[in-house]
Short mmCIF file of C-alpha atoms and ligand atoms in Angstrom, two decimals:
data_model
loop_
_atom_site.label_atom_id
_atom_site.label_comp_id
_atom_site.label_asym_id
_atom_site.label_seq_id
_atom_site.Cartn_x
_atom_site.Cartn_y
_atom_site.Cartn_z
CA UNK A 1 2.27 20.84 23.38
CA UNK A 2 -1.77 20.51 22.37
CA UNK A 3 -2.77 19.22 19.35
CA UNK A 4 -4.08 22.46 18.21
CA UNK A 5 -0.59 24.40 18.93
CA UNK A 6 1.03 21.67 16.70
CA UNK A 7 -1.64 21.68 14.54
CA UNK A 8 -0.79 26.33 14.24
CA UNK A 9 2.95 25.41 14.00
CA UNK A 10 2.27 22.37 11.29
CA UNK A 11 0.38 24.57 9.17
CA UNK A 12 2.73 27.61 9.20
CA UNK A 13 6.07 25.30 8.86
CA UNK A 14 5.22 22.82 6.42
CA UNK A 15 3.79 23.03 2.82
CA UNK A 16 0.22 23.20 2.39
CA UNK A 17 -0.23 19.53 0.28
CA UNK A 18 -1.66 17.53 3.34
CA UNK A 19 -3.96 20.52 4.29
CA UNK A 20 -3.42 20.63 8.18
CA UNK A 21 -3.74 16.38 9.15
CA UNK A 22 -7.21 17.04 12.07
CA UNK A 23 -5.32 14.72 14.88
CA UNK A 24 -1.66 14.75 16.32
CA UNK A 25 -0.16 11.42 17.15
CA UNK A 26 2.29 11.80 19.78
CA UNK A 27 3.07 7.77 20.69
CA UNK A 28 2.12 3.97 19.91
CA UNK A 29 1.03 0.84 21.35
CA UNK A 30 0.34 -2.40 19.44
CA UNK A 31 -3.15 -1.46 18.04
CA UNK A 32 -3.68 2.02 20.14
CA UNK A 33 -2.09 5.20 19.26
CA UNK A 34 -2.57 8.17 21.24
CA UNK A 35 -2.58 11.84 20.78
CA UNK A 36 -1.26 15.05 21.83
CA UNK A 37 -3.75 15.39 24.19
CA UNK A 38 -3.75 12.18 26.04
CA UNK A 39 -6.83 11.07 23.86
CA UNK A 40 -6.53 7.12 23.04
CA UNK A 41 -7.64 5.70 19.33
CA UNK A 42 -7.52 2.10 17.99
CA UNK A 43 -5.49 2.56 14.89
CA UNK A 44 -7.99 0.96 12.10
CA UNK A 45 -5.64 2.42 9.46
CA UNK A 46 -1.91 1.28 10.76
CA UNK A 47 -0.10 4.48 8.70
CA UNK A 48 -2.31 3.81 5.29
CA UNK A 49 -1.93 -0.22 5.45
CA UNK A 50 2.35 0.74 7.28
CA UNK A 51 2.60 -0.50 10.82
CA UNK A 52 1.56 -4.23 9.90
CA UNK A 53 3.49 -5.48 13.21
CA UNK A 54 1.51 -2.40 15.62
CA UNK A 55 3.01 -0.06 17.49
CA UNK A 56 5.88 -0.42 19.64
CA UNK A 57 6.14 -4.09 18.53
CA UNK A 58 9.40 -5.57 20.85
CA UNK A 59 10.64 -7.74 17.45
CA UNK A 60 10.89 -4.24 15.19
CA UNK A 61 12.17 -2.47 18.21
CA UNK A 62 14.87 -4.91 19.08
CA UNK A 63 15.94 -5.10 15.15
CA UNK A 64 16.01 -1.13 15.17
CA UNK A 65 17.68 0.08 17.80
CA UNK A 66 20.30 -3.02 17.39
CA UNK A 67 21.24 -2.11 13.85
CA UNK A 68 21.43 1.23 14.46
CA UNK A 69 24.11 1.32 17.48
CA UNK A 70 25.56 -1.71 14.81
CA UNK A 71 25.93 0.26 11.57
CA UNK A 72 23.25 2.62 10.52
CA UNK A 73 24.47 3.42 6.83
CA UNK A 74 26.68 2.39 4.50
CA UNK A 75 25.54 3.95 1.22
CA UNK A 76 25.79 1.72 -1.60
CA UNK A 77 29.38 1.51 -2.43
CA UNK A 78 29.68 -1.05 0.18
CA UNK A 79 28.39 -4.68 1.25
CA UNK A 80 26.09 -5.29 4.49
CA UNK A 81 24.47 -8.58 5.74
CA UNK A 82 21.12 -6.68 6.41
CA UNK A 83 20.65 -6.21 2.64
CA UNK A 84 21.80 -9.46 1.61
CA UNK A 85 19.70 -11.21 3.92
CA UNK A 86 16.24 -9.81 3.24
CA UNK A 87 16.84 -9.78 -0.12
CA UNK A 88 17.52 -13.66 -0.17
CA UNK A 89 14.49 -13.29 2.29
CA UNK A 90 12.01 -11.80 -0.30
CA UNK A 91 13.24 -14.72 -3.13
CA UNK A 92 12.70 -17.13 -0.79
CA UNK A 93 9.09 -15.87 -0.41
CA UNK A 94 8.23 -15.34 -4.18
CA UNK A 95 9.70 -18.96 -5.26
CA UNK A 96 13.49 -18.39 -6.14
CA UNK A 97 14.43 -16.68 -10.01
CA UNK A 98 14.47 -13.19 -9.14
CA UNK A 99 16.68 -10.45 -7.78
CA UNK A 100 15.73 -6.83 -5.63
CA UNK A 101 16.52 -3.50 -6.03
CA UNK A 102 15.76 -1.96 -2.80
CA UNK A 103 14.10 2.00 -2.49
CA UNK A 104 13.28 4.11 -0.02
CA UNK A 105 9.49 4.36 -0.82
CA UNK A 106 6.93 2.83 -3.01
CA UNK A 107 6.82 5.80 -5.76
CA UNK A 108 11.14 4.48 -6.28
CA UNK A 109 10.30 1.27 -6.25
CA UNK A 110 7.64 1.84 -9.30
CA UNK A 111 10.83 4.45 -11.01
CA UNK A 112 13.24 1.46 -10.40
CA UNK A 113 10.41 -0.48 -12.01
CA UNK A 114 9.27 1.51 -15.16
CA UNK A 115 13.45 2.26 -15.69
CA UNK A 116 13.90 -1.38 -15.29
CA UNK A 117 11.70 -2.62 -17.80
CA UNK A 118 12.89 0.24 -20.81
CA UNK A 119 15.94 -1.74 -20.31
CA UNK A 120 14.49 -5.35 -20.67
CA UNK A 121 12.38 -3.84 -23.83
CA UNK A 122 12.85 -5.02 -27.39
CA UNK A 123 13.40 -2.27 -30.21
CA UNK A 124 9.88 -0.88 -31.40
CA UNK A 125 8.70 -1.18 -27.76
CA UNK A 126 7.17 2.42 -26.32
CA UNK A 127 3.76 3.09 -24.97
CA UNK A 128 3.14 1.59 -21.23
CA UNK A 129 -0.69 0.45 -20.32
CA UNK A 130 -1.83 1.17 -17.00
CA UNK A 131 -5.29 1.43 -14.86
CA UNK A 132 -8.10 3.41 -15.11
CA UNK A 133 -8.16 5.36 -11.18
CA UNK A 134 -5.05 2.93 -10.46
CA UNK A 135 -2.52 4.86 -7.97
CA UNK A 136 1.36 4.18 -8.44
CA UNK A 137 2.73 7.15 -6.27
CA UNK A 138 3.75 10.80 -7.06
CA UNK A 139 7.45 11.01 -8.55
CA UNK A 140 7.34 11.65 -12.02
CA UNK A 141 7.23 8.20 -14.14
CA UNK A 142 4.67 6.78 -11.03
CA UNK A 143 2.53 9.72 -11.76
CA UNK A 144 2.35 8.92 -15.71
CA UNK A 145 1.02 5.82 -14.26
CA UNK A 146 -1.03 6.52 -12.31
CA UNK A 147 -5.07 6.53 -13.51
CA UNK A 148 -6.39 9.41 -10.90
CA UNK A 149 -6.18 12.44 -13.95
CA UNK A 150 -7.33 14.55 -11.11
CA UNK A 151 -3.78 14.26 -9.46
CA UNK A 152 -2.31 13.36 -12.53
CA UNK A 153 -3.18 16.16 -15.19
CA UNK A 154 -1.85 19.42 -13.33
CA UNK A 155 1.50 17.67 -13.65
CA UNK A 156 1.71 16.61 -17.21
CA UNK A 157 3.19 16.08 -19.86
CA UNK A 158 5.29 13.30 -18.91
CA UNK A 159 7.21 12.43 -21.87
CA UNK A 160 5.48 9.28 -21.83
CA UNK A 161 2.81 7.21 -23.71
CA UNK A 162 0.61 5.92 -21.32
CA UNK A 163 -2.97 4.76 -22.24
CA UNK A 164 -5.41 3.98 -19.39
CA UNK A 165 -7.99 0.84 -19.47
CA UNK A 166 -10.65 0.46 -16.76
CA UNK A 167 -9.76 -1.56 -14.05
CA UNK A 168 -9.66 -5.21 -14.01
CA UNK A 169 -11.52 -5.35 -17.84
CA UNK A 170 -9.63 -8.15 -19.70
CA UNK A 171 -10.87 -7.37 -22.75
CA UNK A 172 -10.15 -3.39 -23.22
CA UNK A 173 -6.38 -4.98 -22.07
CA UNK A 174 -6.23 -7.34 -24.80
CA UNK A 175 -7.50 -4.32 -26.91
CA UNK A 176 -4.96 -2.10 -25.52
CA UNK A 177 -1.59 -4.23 -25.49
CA UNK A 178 0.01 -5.28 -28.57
CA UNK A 179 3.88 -5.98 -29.42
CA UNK A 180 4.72 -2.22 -29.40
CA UNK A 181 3.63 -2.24 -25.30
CA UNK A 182 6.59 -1.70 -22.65
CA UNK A 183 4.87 -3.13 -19.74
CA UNK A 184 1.58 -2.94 -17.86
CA UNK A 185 1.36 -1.55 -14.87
CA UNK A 186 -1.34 -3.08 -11.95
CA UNK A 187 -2.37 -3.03 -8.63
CA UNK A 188 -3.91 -6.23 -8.26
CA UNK A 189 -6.63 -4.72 -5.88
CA UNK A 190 -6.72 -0.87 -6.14
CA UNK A 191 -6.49 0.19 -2.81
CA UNK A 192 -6.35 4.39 -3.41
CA UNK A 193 -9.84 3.92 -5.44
CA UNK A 194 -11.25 2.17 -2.37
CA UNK A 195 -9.81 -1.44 -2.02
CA UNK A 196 -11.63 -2.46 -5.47
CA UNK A 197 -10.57 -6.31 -6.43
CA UNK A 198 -10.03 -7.27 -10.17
CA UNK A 199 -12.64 -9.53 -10.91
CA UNK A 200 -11.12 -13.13 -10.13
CA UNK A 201 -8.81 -14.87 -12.96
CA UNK A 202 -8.10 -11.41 -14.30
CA UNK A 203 -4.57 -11.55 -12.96
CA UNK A 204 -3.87 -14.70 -14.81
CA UNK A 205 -5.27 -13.22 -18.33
CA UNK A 206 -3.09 -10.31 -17.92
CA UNK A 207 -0.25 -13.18 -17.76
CA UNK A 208 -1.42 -14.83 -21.12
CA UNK A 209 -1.68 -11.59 -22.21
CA UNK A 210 1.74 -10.35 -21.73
CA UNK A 211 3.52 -13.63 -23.01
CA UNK A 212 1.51 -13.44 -25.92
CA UNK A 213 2.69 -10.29 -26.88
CA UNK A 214 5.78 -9.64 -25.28
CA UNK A 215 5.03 -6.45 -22.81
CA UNK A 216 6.32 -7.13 -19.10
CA UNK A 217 3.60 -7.50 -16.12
CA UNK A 218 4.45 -5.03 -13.51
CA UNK A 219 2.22 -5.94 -10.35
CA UNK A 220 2.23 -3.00 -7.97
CA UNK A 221 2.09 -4.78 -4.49
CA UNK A 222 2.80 -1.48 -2.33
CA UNK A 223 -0.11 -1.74 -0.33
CA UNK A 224 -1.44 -5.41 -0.95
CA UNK A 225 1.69 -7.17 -0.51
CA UNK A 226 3.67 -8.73 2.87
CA UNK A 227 0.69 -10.30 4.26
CA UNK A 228 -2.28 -7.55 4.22
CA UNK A 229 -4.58 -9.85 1.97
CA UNK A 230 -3.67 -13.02 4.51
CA UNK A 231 -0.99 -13.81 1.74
CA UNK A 232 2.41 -13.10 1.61
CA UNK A 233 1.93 -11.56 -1.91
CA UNK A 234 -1.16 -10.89 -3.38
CA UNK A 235 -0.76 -12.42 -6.58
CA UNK A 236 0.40 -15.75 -4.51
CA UNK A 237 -3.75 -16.40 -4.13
CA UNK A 238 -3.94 -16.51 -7.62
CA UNK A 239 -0.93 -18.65 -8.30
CA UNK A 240 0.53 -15.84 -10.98
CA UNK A 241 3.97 -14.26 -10.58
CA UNK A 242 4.26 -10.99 -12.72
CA UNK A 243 7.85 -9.85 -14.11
CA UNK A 244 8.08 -7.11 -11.89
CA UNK A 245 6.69 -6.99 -8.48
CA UNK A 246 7.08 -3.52 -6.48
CA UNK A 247 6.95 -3.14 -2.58
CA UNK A 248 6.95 -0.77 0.12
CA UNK A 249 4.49 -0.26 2.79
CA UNK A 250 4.01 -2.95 5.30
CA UNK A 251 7.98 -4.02 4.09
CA UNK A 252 9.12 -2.02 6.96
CA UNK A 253 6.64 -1.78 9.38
CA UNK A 254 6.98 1.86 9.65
CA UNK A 255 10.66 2.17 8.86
CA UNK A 256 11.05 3.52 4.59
CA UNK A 257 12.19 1.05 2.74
CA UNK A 258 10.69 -0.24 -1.01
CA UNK A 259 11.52 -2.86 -3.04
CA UNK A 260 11.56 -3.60 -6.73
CA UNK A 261 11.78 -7.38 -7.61
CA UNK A 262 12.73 -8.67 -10.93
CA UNK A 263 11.98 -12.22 -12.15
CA UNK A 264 13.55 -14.28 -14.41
CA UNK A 265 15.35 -11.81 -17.64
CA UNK A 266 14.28 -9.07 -15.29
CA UNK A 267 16.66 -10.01 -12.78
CA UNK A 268 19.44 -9.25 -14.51
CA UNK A 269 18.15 -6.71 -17.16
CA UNK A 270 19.64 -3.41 -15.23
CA UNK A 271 23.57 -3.08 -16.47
CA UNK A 272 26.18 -2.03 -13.57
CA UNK A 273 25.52 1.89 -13.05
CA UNK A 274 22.01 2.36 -14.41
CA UNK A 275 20.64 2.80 -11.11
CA UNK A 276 21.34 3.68 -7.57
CA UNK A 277 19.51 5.45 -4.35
CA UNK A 278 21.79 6.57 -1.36
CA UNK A 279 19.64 5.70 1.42
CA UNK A 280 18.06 2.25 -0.64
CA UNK A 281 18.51 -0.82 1.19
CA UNK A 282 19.54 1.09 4.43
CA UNK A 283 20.81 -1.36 7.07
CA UNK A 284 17.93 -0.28 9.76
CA UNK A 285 15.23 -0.52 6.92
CA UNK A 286 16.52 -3.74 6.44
CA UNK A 287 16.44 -4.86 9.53
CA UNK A 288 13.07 -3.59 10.50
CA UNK A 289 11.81 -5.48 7.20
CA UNK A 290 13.50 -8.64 8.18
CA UNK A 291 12.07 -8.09 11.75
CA UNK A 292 8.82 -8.04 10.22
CA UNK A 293 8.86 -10.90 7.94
CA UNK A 294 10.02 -12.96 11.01
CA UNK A 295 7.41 -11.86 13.33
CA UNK A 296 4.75 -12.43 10.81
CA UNK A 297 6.14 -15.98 10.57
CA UNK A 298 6.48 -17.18 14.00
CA UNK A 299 3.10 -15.16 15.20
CA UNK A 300 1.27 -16.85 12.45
CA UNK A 301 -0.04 -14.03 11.23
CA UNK A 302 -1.24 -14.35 7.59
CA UNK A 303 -3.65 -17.15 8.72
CA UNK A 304 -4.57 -14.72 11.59
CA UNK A 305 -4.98 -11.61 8.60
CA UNK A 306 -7.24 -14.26 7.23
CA UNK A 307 -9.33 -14.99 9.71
CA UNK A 308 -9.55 -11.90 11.81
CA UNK A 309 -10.29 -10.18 8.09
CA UNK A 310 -13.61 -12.68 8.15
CA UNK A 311 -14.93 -11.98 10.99
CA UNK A 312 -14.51 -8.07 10.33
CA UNK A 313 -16.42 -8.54 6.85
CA UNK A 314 -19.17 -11.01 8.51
CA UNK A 315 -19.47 -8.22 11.38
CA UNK A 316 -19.61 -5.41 9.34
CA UNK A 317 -21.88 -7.39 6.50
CA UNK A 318 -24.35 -8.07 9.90
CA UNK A 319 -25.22 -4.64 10.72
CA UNK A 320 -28.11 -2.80 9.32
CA UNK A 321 -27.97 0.79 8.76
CA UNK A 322 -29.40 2.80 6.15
CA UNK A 323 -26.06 4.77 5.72
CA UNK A 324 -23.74 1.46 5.13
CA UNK A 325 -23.96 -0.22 1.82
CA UNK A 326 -21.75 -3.12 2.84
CA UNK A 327 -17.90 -4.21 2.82
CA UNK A 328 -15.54 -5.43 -0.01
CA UNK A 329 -11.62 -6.86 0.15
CA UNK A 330 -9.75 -9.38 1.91
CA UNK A 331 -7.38 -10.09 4.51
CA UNK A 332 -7.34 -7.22 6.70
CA UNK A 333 -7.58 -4.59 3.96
CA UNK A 334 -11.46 -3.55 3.76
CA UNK A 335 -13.49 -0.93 2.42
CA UNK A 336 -16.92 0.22 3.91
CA UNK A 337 -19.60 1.26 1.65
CA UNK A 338 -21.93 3.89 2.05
CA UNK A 339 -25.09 4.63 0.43
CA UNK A 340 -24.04 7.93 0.40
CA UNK A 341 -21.00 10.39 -0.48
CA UNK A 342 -20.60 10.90 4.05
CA UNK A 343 -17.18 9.48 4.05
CA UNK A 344 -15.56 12.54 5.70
CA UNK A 345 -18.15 12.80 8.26
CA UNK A 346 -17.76 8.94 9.40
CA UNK A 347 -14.37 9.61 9.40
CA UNK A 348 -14.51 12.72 11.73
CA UNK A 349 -17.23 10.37 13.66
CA UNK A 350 -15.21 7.82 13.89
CA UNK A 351 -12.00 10.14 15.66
CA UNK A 352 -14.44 11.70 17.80
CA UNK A 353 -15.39 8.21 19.25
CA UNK A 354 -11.63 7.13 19.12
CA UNK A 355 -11.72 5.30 15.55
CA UNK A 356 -9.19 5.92 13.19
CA UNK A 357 -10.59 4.62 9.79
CA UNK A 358 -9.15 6.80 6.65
CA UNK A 359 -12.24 8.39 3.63
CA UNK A 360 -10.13 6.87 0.76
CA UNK A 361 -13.36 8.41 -1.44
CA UNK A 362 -16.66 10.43 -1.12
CA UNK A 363 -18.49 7.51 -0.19
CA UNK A 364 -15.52 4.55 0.80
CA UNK A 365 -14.30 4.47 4.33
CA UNK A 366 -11.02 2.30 4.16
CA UNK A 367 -9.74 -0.42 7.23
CA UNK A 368 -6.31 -1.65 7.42
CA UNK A 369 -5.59 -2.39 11.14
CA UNK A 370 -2.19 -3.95 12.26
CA UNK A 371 -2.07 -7.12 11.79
CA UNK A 372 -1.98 -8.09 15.09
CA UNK A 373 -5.80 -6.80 15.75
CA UNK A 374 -7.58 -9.14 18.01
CA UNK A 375 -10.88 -10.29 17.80
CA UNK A 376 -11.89 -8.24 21.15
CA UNK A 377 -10.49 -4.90 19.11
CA UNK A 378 -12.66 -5.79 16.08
CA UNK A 379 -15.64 -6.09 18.43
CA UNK A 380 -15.28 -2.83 20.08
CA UNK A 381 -15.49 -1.30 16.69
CA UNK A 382 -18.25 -2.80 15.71
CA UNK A 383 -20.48 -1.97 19.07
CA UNK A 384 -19.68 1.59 18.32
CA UNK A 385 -19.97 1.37 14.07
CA UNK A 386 -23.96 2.29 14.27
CA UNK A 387 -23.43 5.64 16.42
CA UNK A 388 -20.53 6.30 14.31
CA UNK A 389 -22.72 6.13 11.32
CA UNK A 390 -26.14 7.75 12.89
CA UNK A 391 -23.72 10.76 14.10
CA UNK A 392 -22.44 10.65 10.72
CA UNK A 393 -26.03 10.82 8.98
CA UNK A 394 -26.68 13.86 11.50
CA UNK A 395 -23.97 15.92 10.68
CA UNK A 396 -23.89 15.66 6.61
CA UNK A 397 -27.47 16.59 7.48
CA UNK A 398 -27.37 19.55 9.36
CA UNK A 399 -24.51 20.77 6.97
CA UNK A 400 -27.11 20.92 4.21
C1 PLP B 501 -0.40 0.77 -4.83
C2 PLP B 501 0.51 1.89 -4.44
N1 PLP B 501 1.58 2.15 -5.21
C3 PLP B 501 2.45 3.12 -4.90
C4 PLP B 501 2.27 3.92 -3.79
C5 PLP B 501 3.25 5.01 -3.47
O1 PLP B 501 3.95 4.68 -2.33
P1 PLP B 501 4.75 5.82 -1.52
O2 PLP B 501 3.74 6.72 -0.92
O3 PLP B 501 5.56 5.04 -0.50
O4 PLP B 501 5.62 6.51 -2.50
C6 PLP B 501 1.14 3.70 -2.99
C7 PLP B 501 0.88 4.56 -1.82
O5 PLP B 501 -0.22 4.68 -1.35
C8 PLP B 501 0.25 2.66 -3.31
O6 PLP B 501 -0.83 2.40 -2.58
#
């Protein structure tokens, strides 16, 4: 099977919302995937910031295949060890005081989220603040949420107040949340805009903010959290813990599982019955997520995320082309800036030289290898990043 015939059979089996994806990834191997024709790519992108361990990785595979001639599901009328243990896992991560509801994806773990902090609110409570271009996921109450009106609006109404501030302003916050405020939602860097950081100390004055007036901090950590920035948890480089912390992503590696964490009163704020998932807390997501938190332990690698994300940023930063405006993020979750709205063509580039790198925007090229990238990978990209952006160059120009 070609990656064209899948490609025919994609697009007249399966709903149009993707478009038709331009490559077909048949199989995986640490930092190289490979495609239905045979054609080898170093995964820059690692399933939109996913596959944190690589491909193939013998830890997740072990875990896997174990727990699934074990016990594969239980449903949630029953007890497992898998759950149990990477929930006291995640606590023992965050500092202790909290408690996890676990999801399937990160748009539940935001609906566990926004359900569990209506039941934490106070009478009078009822409008929810969120980010201007922030991105919470596509299920109804993560939509409201989310600051993108583009994919927002055609959905709409919610049923919900929702007001939207810019991103990482302080002040139009403080404006914005008073004692009638739910919660505010966050990404603490917002990686569907383009991996664009709140300026520093922001995360700690939306802290003061919410104890001052009562409104819960939700910190989405879908794609920043479990070690992407070089940091367990985002928000763990700033020394501020939030009320509400959602995950997904890199939890599983590549397996689905989310998670929605609750600290202190949020802990214990959802009564017996007011929520539930079938498939949440699954005993081979589980066990891929535990699989992953160990292997990032014992292969060091959030002081490897740090370091290897340096010397991708001080590569990129040292090249000189007229199309590439620079670099911005941290840890191994980057954005490349270009002087111009070419995105899709270094993309395409890119592929063609056997570079997957994702056009998060018209002119933001976004990087989030495995986490296991070695310094000889990020070298090979960089050789090839001028040609990638001269063949770019050529063919927004000849499209003109
Ligand atoms: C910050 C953030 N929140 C939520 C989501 C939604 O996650 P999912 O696609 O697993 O529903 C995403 C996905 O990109 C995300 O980046």
């Amino acid at each position: 099977m070609t990656s064209s015939d899948l490609r025919e059979r994609f697009e007249a089996s399966l709903m149009p919302n993707y478009g038709v994806p331009p490559i077909a990834l048949t199989l995986g191997r640490g930092c190289e995937v490979y495609d239905a024709d045979g054609r080898q790519y170093l995964d820059l992108i690692a399933g939109i910031a996913v596959s944190s361990l690589g491909h193939g990785h013998p830890a997740l595979v072990k875990a896997v295949a174990h727990q699934a001639a074990t016990l594969a599901h239980t449903s949630n009328l029953f007890v497992h060890e898998r759950e149990v243990q990477l929930a006291e896992r995640l606590i023992g991560l965050l500092g202790g005081d909290a408690k996890v509801f676990f999801t399937n994806s990160g748009t539940e773990a935001n609906e566990a989220a926004l359900k569990l902090v209506k039941r934490a609110a106070g009478p009078g409570r009822h409008y929810f603040v969120a980010a201007e271009r922030g991105f919470h996921g596509r299920s109804s109450g993560s939509l409201a949420l989310t600051g993108k009106d583009s994919i927002r609006e055609p959905f709409g109404p919610f049923g919900m107040d929702v007001r939207f501030v810019p991103h990482g302003d302080l002040e139009a916050l403080t404006e914005a949340v008073d004692e009638h405020c739910v919660a505010v939602f966050l990404e603490p860097t917002q990686g569907e805009a383009g991996v664009v950081p709140a300026p520093e100390g922001y995360l700690a004055g939306v802290r003061a903010l919410c104890d001052r007036t009562g409104a819960a901090f939700v910190l989405d950590e879908i794609q920043s959290g479990i070690g992407r920035t070089g940091e367990w948890f985002a928000h763990q480089g700033e020394a501020v813990r939030p009320d509400v912390l959602t995950l997904a992503k890199g939890l599983g590696g590549g397996l689905p599982i989310g998670a929605c964490v609750g600290f202190g009163r949020f802990a214990d704020a959802f009564h017996k019955g007011d929520h539930g998932s079938t498939f949440g807390g699954n005993p081979v997501a589980c066990a891929a997520a535990l699989a992953v938190i160990e292997t990032i332990e014992t292969e060091g690698l959030l002081a490897h995320t740090k370091v290897m994300g340096d010397l991708l940023a001080e590569q990129i930063e040292g090249i000189d082309h007229p199309l590439l405006a620079g670099q911005r993020g941290s840890g191994l979750w980057r954005a490349l800036r270009l002087t111009a709205p070419h995105a899709a063509h270094v993309q395409e580039q890119a592929a063609v030289r056997g570079f997957l790198i994702n056009a998060v925007s018209p002119d933001t090229l976004r990087i989030a290898p495995p986490l296991v990238i070695t310094p000889e990978q990020i070298g090979v990209f960089i050789e090839a990043l001028p040609t990638v952006l001269d063949a770019a160059e050529a063919a927004a120009t000849k499209e003109q």
